[in-house]
Each structure stands twice: as structure tokens, then as C-alpha cells.
Coordinates of C-alpha atoms in Angstrom, one line a residue:
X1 CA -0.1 -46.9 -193.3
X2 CA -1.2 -48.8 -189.9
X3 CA 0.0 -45.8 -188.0
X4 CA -2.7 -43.7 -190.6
X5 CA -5.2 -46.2 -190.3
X6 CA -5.1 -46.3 -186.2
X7 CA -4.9 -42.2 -186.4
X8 CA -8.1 -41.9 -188.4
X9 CA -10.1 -44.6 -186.5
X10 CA -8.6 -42.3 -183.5
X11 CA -10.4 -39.4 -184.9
X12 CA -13.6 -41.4 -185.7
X13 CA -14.5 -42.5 -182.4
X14 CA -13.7 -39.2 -180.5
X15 CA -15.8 -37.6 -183.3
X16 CA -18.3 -39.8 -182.5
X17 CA -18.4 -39.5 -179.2
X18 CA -18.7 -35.4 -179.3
X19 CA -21.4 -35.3 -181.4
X20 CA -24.0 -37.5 -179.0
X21 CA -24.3 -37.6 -175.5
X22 CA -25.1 -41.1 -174.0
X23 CA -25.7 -40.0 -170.7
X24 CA -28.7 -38.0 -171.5
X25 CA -31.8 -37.3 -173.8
X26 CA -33.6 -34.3 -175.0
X27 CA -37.1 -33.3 -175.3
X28 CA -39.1 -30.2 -177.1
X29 CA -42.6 -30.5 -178.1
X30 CA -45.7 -28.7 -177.8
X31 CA -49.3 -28.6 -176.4
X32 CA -52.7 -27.7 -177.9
X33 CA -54.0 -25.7 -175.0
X34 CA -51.3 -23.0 -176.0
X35 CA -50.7 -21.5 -172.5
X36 CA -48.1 -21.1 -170.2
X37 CA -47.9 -23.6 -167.4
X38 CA -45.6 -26.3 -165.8
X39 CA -45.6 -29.8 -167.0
X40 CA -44.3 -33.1 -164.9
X41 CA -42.1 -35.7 -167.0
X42 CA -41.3 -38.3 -165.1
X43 CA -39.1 -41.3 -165.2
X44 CA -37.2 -44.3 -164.1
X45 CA -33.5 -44.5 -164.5
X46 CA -30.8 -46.1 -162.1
X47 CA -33.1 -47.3 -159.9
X48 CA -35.0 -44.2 -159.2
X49 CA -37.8 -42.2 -160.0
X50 CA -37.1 -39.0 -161.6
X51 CA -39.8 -36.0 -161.3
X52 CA -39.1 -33.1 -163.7
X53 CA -41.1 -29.9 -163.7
X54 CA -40.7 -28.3 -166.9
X55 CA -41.5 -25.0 -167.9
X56 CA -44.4 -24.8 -170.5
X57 CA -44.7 -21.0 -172.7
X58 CA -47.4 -20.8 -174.8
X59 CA -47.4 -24.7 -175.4
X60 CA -43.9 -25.2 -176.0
X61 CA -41.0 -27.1 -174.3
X62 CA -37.7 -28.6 -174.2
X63 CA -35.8 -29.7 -171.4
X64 CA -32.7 -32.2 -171.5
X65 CA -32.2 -34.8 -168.5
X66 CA -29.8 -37.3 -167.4
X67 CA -30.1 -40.9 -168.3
X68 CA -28.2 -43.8 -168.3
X69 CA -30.6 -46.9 -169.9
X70 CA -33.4 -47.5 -172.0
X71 CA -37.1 -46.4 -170.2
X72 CA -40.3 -45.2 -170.4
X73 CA -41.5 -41.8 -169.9
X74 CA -44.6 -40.1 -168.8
X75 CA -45.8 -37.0 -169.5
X76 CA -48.3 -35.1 -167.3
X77 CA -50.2 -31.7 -167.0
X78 CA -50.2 -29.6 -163.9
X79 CA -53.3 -31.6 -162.6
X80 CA -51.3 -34.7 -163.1
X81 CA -53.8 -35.5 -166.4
X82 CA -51.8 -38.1 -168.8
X83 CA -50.2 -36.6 -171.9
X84 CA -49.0 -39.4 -173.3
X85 CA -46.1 -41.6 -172.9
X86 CA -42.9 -42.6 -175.1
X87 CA -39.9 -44.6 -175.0
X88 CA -36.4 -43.4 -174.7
X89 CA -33.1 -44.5 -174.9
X90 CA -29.7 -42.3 -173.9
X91 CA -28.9 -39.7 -176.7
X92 CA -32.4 -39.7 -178.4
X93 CA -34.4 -36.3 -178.6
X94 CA -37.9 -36.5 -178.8
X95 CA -39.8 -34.4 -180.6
X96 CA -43.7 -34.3 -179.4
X97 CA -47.0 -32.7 -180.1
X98 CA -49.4 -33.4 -177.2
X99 CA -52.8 -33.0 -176.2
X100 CA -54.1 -32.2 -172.7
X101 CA -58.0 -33.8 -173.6
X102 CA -56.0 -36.7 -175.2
X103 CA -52.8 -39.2 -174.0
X104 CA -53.8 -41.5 -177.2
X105 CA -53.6 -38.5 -179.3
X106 CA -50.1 -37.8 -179.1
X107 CA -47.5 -37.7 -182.0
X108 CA -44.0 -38.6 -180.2
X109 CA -40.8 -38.8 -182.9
X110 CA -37.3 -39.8 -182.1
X111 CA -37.0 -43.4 -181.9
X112 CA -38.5 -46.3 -184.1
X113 CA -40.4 -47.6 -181.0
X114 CA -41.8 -44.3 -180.0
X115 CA -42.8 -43.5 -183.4
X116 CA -44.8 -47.0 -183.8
X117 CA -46.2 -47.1 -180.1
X118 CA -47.8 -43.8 -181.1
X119 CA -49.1 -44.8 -184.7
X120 CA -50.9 -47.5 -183.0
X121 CA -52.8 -45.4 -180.2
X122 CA -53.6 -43.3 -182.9
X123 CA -55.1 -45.4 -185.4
X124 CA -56.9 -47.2 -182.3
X125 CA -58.0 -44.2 -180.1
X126 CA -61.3 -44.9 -180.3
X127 CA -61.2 -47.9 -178.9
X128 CA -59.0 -47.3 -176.2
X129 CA -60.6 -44.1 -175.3
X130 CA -63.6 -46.0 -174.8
X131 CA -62.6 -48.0 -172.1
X132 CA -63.8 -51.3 -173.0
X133 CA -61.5 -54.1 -171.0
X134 CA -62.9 -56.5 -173.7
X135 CA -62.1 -54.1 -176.7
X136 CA -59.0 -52.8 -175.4
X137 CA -57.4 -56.5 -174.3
X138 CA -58.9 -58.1 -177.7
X139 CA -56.8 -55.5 -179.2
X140 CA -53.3 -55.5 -177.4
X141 CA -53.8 -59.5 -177.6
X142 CA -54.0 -59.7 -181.5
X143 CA -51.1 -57.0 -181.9
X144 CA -48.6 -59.1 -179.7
X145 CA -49.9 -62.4 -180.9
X146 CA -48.3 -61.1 -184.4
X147 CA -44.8 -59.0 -183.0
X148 CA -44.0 -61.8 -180.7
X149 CA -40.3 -59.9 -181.4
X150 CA -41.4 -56.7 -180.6
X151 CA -40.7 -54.4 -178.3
X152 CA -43.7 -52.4 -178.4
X153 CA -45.6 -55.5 -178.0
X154 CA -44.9 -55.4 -173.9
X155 CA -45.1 -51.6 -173.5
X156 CA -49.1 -51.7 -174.5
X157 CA -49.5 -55.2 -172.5
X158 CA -47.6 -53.0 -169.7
X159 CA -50.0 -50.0 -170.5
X160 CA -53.1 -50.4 -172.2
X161 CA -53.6 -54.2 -171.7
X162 CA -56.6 -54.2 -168.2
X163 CA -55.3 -56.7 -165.8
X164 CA -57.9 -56.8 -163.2
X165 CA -60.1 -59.9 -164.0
X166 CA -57.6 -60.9 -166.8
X167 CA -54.2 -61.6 -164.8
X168 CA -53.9 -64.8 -165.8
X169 CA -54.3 -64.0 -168.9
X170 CA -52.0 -61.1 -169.2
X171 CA -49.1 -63.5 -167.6
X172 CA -49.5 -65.5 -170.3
X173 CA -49.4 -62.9 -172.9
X174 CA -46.1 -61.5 -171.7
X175 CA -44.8 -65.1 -171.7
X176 CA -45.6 -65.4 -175.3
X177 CA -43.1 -62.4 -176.0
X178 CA -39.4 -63.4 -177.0
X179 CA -37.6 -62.8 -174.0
X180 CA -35.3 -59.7 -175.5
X181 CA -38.2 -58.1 -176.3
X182 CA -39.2 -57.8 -172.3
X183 CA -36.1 -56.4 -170.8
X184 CA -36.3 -56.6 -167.1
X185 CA -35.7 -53.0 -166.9
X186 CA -38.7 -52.0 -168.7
X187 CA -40.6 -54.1 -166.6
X188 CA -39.5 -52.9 -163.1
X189 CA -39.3 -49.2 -164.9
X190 CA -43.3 -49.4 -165.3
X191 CA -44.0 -51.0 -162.0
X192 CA -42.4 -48.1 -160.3
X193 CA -44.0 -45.3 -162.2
X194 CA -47.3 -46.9 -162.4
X195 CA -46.3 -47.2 -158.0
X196 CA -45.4 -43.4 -158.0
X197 CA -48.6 -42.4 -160.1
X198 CA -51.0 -44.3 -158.4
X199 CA -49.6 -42.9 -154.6
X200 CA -50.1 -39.3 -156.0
X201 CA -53.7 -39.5 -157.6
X202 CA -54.8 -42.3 -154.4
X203 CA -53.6 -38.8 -151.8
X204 CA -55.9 -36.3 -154.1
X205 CA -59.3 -35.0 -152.1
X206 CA -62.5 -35.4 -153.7
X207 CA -64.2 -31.7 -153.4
X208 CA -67.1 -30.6 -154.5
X209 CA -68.1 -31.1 -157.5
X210 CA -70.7 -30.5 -160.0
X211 CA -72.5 -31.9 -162.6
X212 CA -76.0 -32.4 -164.7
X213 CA -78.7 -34.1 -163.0
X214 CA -80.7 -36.6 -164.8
X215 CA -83.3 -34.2 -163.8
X216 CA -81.6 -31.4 -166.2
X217 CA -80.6 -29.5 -163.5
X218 CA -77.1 -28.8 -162.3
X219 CA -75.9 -30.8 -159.1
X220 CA -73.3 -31.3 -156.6
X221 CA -71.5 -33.9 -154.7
X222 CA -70.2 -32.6 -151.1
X223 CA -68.6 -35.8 -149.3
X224 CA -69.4 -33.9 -145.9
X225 CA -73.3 -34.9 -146.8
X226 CA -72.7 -38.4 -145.6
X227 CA -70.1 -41.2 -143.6
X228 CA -68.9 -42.6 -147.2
X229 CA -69.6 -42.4 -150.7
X230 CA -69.0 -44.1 -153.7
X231 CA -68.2 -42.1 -156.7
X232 CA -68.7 -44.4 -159.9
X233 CA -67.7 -43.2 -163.9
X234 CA -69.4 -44.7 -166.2
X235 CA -70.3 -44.8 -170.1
X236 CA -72.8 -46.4 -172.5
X237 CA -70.2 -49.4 -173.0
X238 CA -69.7 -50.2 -169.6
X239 CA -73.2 -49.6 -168.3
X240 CA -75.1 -51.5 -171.0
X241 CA -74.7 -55.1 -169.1
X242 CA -76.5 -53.8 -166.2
X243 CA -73.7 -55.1 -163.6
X244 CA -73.2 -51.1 -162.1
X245 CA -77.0 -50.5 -161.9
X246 CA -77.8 -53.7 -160.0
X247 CA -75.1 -53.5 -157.6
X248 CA -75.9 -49.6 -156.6
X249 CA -79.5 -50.6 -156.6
X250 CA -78.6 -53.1 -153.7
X251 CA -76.2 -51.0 -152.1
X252 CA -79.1 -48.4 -151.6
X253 CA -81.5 -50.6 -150.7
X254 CA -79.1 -52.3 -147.7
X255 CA -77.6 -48.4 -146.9
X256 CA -79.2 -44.6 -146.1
X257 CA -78.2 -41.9 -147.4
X258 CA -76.7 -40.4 -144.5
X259 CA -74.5 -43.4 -144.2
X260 CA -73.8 -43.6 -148.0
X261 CA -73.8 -41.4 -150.9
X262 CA -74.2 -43.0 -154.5
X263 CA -73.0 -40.8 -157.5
X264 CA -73.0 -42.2 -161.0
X265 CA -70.8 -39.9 -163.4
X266 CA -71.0 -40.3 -166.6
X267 CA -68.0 -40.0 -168.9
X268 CA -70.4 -40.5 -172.7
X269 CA -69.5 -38.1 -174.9
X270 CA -73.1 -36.5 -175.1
X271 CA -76.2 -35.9 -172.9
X272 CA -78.4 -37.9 -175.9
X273 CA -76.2 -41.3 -175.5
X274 CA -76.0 -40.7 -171.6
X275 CA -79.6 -40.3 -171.1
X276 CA -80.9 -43.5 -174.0
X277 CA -78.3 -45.2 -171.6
X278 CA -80.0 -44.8 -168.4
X279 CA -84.1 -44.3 -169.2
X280 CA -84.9 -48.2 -168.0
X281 CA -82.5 -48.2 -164.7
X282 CA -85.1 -47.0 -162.8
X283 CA -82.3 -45.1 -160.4
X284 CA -82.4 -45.2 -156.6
X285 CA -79.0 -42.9 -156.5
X286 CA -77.5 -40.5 -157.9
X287 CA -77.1 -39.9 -162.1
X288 CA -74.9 -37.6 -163.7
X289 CA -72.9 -36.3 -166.3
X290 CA -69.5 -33.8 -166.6
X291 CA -69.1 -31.9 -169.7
X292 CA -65.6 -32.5 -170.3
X293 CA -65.6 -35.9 -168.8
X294 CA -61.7 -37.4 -167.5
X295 CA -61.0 -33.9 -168.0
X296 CA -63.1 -31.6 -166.4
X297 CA -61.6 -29.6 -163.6
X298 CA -62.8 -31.3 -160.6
X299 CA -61.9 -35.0 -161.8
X300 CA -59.0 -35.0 -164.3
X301 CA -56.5 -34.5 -161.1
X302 CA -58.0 -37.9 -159.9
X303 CA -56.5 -39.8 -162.3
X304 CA -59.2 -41.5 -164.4
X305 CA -58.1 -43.6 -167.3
X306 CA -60.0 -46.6 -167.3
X307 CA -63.9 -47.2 -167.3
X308 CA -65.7 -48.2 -165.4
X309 CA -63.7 -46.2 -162.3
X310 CA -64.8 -46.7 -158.6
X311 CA -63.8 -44.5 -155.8
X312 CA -64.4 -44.8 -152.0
X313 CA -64.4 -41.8 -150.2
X314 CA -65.0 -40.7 -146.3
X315 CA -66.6 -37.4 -145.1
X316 CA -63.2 -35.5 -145.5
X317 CA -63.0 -36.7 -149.3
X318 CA -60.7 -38.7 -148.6
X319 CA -60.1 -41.8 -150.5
X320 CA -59.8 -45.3 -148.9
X321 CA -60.5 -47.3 -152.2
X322 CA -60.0 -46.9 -156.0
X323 CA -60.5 -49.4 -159.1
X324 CA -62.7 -50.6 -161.4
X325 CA -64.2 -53.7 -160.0
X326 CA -67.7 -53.2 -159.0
X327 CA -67.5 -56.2 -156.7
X328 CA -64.3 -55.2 -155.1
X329 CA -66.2 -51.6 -154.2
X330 CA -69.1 -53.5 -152.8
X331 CA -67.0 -55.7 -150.2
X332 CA -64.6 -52.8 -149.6
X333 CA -68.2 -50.6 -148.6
X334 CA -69.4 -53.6 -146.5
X335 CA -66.7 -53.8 -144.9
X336 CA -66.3 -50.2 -144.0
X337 CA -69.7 -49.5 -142.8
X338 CA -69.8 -52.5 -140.5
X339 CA -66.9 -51.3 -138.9
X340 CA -68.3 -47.6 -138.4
X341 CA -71.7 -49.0 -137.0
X342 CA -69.8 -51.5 -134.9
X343 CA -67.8 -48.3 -133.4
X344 CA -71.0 -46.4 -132.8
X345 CA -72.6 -48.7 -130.3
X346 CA -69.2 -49.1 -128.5
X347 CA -69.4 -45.1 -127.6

């Protein structure tokens, strides 16, 4: 009977261990836009990034890939645009529905975490969509201060939670999770994807681009125009404190135009909000708005997730300074220009 018994579990475990593969995962999904294109998943397993490029037809996919521990995983379009994000574990298959106008959108299925992660950006799109730093933080604070225990509670402090201005703060949130609920390896597994992502948008050109004038009239910004420019995105939420409108108003008054170009783009959902928004600002620069907003053409490839954005550029379009603090920009501007004057009257 013990000979049985040890025969049978025999079986069992070899069984077992045919039917799932722990040294990989699968994927198959779809996306809304229904064409055929390439898609970038990417990854961090064994300590190193992993970039696939996966075959989209007519909005569908599957790939399988190798991996060895727990991670996260990003999904992006061909113009590096967010799809949306999930957590994955060796043997799971994910099935996903994604939308290329919308990361917080996605319906991701295959693992308890996954599944949960994106019931809550659904339910909450709005507000994170909105980029609020005070919304979006108030939020991710509340949901960990109640799933102390939860792994999903340090992927959105990881992810949605806005650290500039608040890292104090966001220390002590991720101390307040139980420590087997913020694994080291998700930790370093973000930092080096969020590393990778940001090194790929920060090497992107700003080109000409186009948008509607305050003026009703359609526009362009041409870097060439000018030594440096800021490039600021905006909405009603993050303009209505006046911070963005007093500090452009001083940069033009201490700055030309030949020596620096300031465009406002707005990112609000309509011309009607946009315009309320901006009637008392009494603009010195440049106002405008993209139909499409993070993913019209000429932006969603410069990787704009979080309002309000600031971006630095030089004649070339290239960019020497990204983020969203308005005061960081300024010094950053100052300190640029001083240096290019300071050059002239050497030659």
C-alpha cells in the first residue's frame, strides 16, 4: 500500500508539473483601435529589463515570455503611449482588453491582484485621469490606510501615488504597509522600468506641433523660433490656483521671445472648460489646446501622464528638463539662459 501511495503521489506531482509552466507567463488581449500594429510589453525579471515587441492584428495579441519571479508589466503602443499595467507571476496568463486613449481603462484578468488593481482604476478613472496630485494621493492614501496587508496597496503608491512635493509623505505610506506586502523585488522591478521609461520619452524630439489658439485659430510651436522654450500641459484643475499663470507671466516679463518661447497646452476635455479657465489670465505667452489631448499625435510619444507637465526644450527640440514642478522649470530656465548669455559675450 505505501508502495501505491508513493506511486500515485509520483504521478501527481509530474502531472502537475506538465500542465503549468513556472518559468514563463502568457498573454492575449485586445485593443480598441482594431488595427494592426506592434505593441512594447516590457518587464523586469532576473535583474533585467525585458523589451518585447509583439505583433498586434486587428487588435489582437498573445505572446508567451520567460519569467522566473513575481513583477510588474507595462504595456505600451508603438508611440510608447501607456496601455495599462498588471501584475504577473510565473505560469499566469493574462487575459486583457486595452485602450490606446486610456491606461486606467484597462480590464486585465489572470491573477487576484491584477483583477483588483484594475477594478480600482476603473471605478476611480476620473480622478486619476484628472491629474490632481491632491485627488490622486488623497485617494491611494485612504485605499492603503485600509489594506495595510495588501499587495496592491504598494503597486498604486509605486504608480499612481505623485511623489514630487509629497516624498516624505509617500515614505511613510510605504512604511505603514506590512512588510510581505512590499517585496523588495517589486520595488527595485518598478524603479527600473519607471528608469527605462523615463530614458526613452526624456530622448524623444519635440517637432512641430499644432494646436488651437486662444485666438480660434490654428497654431504652431517650431522650437527653431527661439534659444529655449518651455512647453507647459495644463487643465482646469491644475490651472485654477493661478501658480502656472503667475510664474509664465514673470518668466515673460524677465525673458524675449527670441530667447524663450512660452506655450500653454491645454489637456481639458473641451474648448468651453478650456477657455472659462483662462478668460481672467490676461496671457503674455502662448495659450492652447490639442484635440485629443495626452494622445494626440505629436505629444502622446512624449510621455505625459501627470498634470501639470513641464518640458524644457533647446532650438533642436531637444529636451534638457521634464516634470511637473513649476518652480523646478523656472530655476532650471534661469539657469540655462544665464549660461547662454554668459557664453555670448565671451565670443
Amino acid at each position: 500500500m505505501k508502495n501505491l501511495a508513493f506511486i500515485f503521489s509520483l504521478t501527481m506531482m509530474i502531472l502537475f508539473s506538465s500542465c503549468g509552466d513556472n518559468s514563463s507567463f502568457k498573454a492575449e488581449g485586445t485593443i480598441d483601435d482594431g488595427i494592426t500594429q506592434n505593441m512594447r510589453v516590457i518587464y523586469y525579471d532576473n535583474e533585467t529589463i525585458n523589451l518585447l515587441t509583439i505583433k498586434v492584428k486587428e487588435g489582437a495579441f498573445e505572446f508567451k515570455a520567460k519569467l522566473t519571479a513575481p513583477t510588474m508589466l507595462e504595456f505600451y503602443s508603438a508611440n510608447k503611449s501607456l496601455l495599462g499595467r498588471a501584475f504577473v507571476e510565473p505560469g499566469d496568463k493574462l487575459e486583457c482588453v486595452l485602450y490606446k486613449n486610456s491606461p486606467y481603462k484597462a480590464n486585465i484578468k489572470g491573477n487576484d491582484v491584477s483583477e483588483r488593481w484594475s477594478k480600482f482604476l476603473n471605478d476611480n478613472i476620473e480622478t486619476i485621469a484628472g491629474g490632481n496630485a491632491e485627488k490622486i494621493n488623497s485617494l491611494v492614501t485612504k485605499y492603503i490606510q485600509n489594506n495595510k496587508a495588501d499587495l496592491l496597496s504598494t503597486l498604486l503608491l509605486l504608480t499612481e501615488y505623485i511623489s514630487p512635493k509629497h516624498e516624505a509623505d509617500g515614505m511613510t505610506l510605504l512604511s505603514t504597509i506590512a512588510p510581505e506586502a512590499r517585496p523588495q523585488y517589486l520595488i527595485e522591478s518598478y524603479e527600473s522600468l519607471l528608469e527605462k521609461s523615463t530614458n526613452i520619452k526624456a530622448n524623444e524630439r519635440i517637432s512641430m506641433t499644432s494646436f488651437y489658439s486662444n485666438k480660434d485659430s490654428l497654431s504652431t510651436f517650431v522650437p527653431h523660433e527661439s534659444s529655449y522654450a518651455i512647453v507647459a500641459f495644463s487643465n482646469n484643475d491644475t490651472r485654477s490656483d493661478g501658480v502656472i499663470a503667475d510664474s509664465l507671466r514673470s518668466l515673460r516679463k524677465a525673458y524675449h521671445k527670441k530667447r524663450l518661447q512660452l506655450v500653454d497646452i491645454s489637456f481639458d476635455t473641451d474648448t468651453t472648460v478650456w477657455k472659462k479657465s483662462i478668460e481672467n489670465d490676461s496671457a503674455t505667452w502662448v495659450q492652447g489646446w490639442v484635440v485629443g489631448a495626452a494622445s494626440a499625435h505629436s505629444i502622446e510619444r512624449l510621455g505625459i501622464n501627470r498634470l501639470p507637465f513641464f518640458i524644457i526644450a533647446d532650438s533642436t527640440g531637444k529636451q534638457l528638463y521634464r516634470g511637473p514642478s513649476v518652480d523646478s522649470v523656472t530655476h532650471r530656465i534661469d539657469e540655462l539662459l544665464k549660461a547662454h548669455k554668459a557664453k555670448e559675450k565671451k565670443n
